[in-house]
CSV table of C-alpha atoms in Angstrom, one decimal:
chain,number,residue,atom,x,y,z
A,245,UNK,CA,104.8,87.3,85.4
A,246,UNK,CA,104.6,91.0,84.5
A,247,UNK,CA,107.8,93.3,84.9
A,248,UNK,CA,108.5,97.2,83.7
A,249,UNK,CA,111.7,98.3,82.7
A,250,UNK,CA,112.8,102.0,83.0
A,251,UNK,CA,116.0,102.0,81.2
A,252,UNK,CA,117.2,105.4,82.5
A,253,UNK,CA,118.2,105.6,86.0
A,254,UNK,CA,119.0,109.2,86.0
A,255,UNK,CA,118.0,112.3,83.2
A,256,UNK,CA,119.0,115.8,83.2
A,257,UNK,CA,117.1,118.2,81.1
A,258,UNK,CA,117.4,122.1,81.0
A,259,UNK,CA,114.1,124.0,82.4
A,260,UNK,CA,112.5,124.8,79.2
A,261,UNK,CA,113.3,121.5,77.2
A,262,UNK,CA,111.1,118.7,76.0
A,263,UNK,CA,111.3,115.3,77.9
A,264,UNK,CA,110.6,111.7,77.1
A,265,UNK,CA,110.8,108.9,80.1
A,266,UNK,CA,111.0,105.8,78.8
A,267,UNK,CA,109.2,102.7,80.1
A,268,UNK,CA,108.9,99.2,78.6
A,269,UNK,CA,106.5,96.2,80.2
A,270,UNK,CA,106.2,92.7,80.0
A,271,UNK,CA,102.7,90.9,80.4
A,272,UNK,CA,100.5,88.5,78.5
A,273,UNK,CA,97.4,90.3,78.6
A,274,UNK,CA,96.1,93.9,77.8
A,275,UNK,CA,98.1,95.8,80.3
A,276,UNK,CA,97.0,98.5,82.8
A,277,UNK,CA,99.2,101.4,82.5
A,278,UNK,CA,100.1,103.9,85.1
A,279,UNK,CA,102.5,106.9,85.5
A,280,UNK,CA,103.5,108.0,89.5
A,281,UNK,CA,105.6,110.8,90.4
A,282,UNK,CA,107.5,110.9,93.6
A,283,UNK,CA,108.7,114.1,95.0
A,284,UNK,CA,112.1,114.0,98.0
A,285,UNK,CA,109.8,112.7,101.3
A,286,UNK,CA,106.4,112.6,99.9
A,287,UNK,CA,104.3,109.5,98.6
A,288,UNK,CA,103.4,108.8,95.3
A,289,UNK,CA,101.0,111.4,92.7
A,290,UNK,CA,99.1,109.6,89.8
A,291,UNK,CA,100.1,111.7,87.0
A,292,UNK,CA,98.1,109.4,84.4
A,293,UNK,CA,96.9,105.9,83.6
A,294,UNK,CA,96.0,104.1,80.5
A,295,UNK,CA,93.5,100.9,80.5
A,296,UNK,CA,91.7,101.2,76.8
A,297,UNK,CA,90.9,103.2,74.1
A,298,UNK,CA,92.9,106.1,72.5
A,299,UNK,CA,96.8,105.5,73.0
A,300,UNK,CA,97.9,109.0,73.8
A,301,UNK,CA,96.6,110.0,77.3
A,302,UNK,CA,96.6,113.3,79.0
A,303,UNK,CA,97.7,113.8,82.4
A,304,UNK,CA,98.4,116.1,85.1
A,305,UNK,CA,100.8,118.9,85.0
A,306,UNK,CA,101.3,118.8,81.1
A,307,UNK,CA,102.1,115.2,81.0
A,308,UNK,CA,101.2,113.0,78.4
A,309,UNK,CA,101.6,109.3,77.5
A,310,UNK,CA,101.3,106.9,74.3
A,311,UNK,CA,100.9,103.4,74.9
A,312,UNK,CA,102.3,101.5,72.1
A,313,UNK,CA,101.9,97.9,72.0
A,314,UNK,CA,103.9,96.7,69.1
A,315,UNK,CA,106.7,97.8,71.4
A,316,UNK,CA,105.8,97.0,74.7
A,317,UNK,CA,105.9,100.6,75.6
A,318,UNK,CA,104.3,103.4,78.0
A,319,UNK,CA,106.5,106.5,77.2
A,320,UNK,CA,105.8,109.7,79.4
A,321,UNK,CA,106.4,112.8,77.8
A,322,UNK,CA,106.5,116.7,78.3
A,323,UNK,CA,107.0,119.7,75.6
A,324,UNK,CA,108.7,122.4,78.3
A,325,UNK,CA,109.9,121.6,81.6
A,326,UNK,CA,109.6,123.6,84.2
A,327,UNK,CA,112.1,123.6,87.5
A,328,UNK,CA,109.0,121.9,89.8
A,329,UNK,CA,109.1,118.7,87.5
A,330,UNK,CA,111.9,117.9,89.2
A,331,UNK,CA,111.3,114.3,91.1
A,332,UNK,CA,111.1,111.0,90.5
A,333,UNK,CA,109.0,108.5,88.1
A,334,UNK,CA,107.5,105.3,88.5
A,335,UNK,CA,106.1,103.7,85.2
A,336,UNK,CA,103.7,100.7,86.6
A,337,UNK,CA,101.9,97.7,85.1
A,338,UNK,CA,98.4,95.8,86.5
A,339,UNK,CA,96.0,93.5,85.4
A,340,UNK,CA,92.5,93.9,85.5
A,341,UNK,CA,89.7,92.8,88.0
A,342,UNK,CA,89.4,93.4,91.9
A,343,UNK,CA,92.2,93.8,94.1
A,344,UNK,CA,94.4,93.0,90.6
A,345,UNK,CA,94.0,97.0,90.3
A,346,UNK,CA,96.0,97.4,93.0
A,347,UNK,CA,98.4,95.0,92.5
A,348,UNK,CA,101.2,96.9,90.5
A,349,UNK,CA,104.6,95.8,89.2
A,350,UNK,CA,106.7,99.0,89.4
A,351,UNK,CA,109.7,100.3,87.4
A,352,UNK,CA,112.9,101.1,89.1
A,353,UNK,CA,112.8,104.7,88.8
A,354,UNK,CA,113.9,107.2,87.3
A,355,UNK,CA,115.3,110.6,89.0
A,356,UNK,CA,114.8,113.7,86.9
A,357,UNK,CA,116.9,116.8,87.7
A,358,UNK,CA,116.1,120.0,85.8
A,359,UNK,CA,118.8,122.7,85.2
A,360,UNK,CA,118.3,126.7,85.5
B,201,UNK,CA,98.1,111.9,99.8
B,202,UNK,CA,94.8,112.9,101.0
B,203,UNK,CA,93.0,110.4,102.9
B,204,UNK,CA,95.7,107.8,103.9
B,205,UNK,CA,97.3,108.7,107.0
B,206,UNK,CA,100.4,106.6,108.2
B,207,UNK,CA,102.2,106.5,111.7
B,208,UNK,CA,104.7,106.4,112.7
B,209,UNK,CA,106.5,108.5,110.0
B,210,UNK,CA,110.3,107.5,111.1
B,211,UNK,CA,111.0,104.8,113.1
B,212,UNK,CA,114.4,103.1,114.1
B,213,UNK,CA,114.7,99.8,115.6
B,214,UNK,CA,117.3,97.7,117.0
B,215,UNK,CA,117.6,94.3,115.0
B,216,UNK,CA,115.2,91.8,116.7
B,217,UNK,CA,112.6,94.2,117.7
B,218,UNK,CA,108.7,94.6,116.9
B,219,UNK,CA,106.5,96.9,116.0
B,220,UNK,CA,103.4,97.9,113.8
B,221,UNK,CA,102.7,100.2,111.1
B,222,UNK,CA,99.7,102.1,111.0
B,223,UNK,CA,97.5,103.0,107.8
B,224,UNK,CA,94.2,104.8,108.0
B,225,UNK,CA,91.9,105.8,105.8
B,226,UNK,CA,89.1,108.0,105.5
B,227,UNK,CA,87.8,107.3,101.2
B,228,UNK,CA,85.7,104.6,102.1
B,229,UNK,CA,87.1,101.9,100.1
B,230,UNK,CA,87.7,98.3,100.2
B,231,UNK,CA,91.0,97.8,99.1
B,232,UNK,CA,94.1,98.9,100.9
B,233,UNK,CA,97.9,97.8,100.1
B,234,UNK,CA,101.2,97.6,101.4
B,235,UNK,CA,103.9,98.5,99.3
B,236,UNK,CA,108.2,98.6,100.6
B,237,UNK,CA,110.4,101.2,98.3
B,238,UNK,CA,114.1,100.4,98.0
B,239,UNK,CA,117.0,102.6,96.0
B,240,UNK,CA,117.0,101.5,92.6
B,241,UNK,CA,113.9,98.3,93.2
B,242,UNK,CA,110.8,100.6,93.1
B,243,UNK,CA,107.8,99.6,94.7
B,244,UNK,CA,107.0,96.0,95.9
B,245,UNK,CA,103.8,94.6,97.3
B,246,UNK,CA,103.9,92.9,100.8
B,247,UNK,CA,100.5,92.8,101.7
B,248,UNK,CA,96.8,93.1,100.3
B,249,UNK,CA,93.2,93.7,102.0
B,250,UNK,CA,90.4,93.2,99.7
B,251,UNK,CA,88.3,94.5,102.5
B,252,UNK,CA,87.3,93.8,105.8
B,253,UNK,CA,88.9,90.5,107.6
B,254,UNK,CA,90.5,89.0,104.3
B,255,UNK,CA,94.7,89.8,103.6
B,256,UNK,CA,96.6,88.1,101.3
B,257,UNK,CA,100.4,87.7,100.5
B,258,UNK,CA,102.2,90.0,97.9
B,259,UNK,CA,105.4,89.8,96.1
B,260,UNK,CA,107.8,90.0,99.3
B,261,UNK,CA,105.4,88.7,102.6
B,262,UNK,CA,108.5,87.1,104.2
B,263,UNK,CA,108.9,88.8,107.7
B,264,UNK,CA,105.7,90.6,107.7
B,265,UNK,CA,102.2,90.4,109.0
B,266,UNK,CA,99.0,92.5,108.8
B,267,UNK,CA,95.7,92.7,110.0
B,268,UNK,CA,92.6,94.4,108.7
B,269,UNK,CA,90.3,94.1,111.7
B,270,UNK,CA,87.8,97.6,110.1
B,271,UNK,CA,87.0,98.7,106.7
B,272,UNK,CA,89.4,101.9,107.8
B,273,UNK,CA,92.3,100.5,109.1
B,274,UNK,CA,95.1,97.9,107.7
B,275,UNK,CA,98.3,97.4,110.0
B,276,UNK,CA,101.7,96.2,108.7
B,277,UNK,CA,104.0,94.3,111.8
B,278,UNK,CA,107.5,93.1,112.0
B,279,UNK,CA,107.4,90.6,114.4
B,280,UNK,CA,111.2,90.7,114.6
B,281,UNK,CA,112.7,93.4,112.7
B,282,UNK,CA,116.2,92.6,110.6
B,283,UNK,CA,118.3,95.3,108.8
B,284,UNK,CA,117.0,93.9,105.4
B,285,UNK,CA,113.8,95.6,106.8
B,286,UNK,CA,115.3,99.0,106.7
B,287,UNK,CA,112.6,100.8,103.9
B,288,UNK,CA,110.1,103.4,103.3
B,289,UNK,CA,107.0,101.3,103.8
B,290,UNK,CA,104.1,102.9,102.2
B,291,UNK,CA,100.2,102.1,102.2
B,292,UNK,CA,97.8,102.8,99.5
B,293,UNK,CA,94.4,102.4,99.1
B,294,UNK,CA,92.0,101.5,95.7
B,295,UNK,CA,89.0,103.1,94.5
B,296,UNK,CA,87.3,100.9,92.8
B,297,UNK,CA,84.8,102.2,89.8
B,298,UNK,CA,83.9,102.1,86.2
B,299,UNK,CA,85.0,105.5,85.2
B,300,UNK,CA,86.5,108.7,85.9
B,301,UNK,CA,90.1,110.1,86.6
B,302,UNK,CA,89.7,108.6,90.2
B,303,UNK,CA,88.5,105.1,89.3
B,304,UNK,CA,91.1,102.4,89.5
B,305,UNK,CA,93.6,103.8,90.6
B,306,UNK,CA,96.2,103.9,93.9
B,307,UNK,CA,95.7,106.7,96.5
B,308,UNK,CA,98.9,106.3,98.9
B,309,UNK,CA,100.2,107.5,102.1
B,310,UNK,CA,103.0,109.8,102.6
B,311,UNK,CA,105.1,106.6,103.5
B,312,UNK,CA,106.8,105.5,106.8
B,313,UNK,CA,110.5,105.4,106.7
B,314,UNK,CA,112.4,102.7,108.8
B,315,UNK,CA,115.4,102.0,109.6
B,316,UNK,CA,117.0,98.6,111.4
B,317,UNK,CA,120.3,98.7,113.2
């Protein structure tokens, strides 16, 4: 069975420092990678995805990701934060094929708060 | 969350009571989703439509039921709602494809938040 860990429940960062979000998975095939943020009342915005190919993806908003299979790991980064990063993440894991697209295992969250 | 529409957007029941989530779509795909989010236990699957007429079980089925009677819509109903039913329910949608930011990826609603007494 696949499962994604997101070690950090909550970060706080200062608007204007880098940020890393970790996220570790668990599955016995080439993973499907996925990064959602969540802002308060609103649904969940891709911010990137990995399925093959080069291990550092590019994503929305200045977001960026490196897959790293050695260590079972999905990492979601930023250089600068700005105050509107503010929200919560969702690293995800699915299998390919069909409806298996759709079916994602998700993290537990993390809640990002960004100081002045 | 363009393109998924769900109703009701709050809802509070009494324990015991029914009643149905709506999803609609208007992307044209085949695959829609159920998803419940709780504090701390992200996102779990409930329900799946590969398309038209066919539903299968997700990770957490137990106390649900859904029907996908058109390619647009995909209803989620508590038959008889019990506080561990108290979520935000959202439903998301699949494009299917071979390439392309878009391709393979989840679309969801803006999520239906319930609460049972």
């Amino acid at each position: 069975a696949q499962s994604v860990t997101q070690p950090d429940i909550h970060i706080t960062v200062s608007e204007g420092a880098s940020l890393e979000l970790r996220c570790n998975y668990s599955y016995g095939a080439t993973p499907y990678l996925f990064w959602y943020v969540q802002s308060p009342g609103q649904g969940l915005q891709l911010l990137l995805k990995y399925f093959s190919g080069d291990t550092l993806v590019q994503g929305i908003k200045g977001f960026e990701a490196e897959f790293k299979r050695s260590q079972s790991s999905f990492n979601l980064r930023k250089p600068s934060v700005h105050w509107s990063d503010a929200a919560e993440y969702f690293c995800a894991v699915g299998a390919m094929g069909g409806t298996s697209y759709g079916k994602l295992t998700f993290g537990q969250g993390t809640i990002l708060t960004v100081h002045p | 969350n363009a393109g998924v529409t769900q109703t009701p957007k709050f809802q509070v029941l009494k324990t015991g009571q029914s009643m149905t989530l709506q999803c609609a779509q208007d992307m044209n795909h085949n695959s829609m989703y159920w998803y419940r989010q709780d504090p701390g236990m992200g996102l779990r699957l409930i329900y799946y439509s590969a398309s038209e007429g066919t539903t299968d079980k997700g990770e957490v089925p137990n106390g649900y039921n859904v029907s996908r009677l058109n390619k647009r819509e995909f209803s989620l109903r508590l038959e008889s709602a019990a506080p561990s039913q108290t979520s935000v329910y959202f439903c998301a949608v699949h494009r299917a494809g071979t390439g392309g930011a878009g391709a393979n990826v989840l679309t969801f609603g803006a999520g239906s938040r319930l609460t049972v007494l």
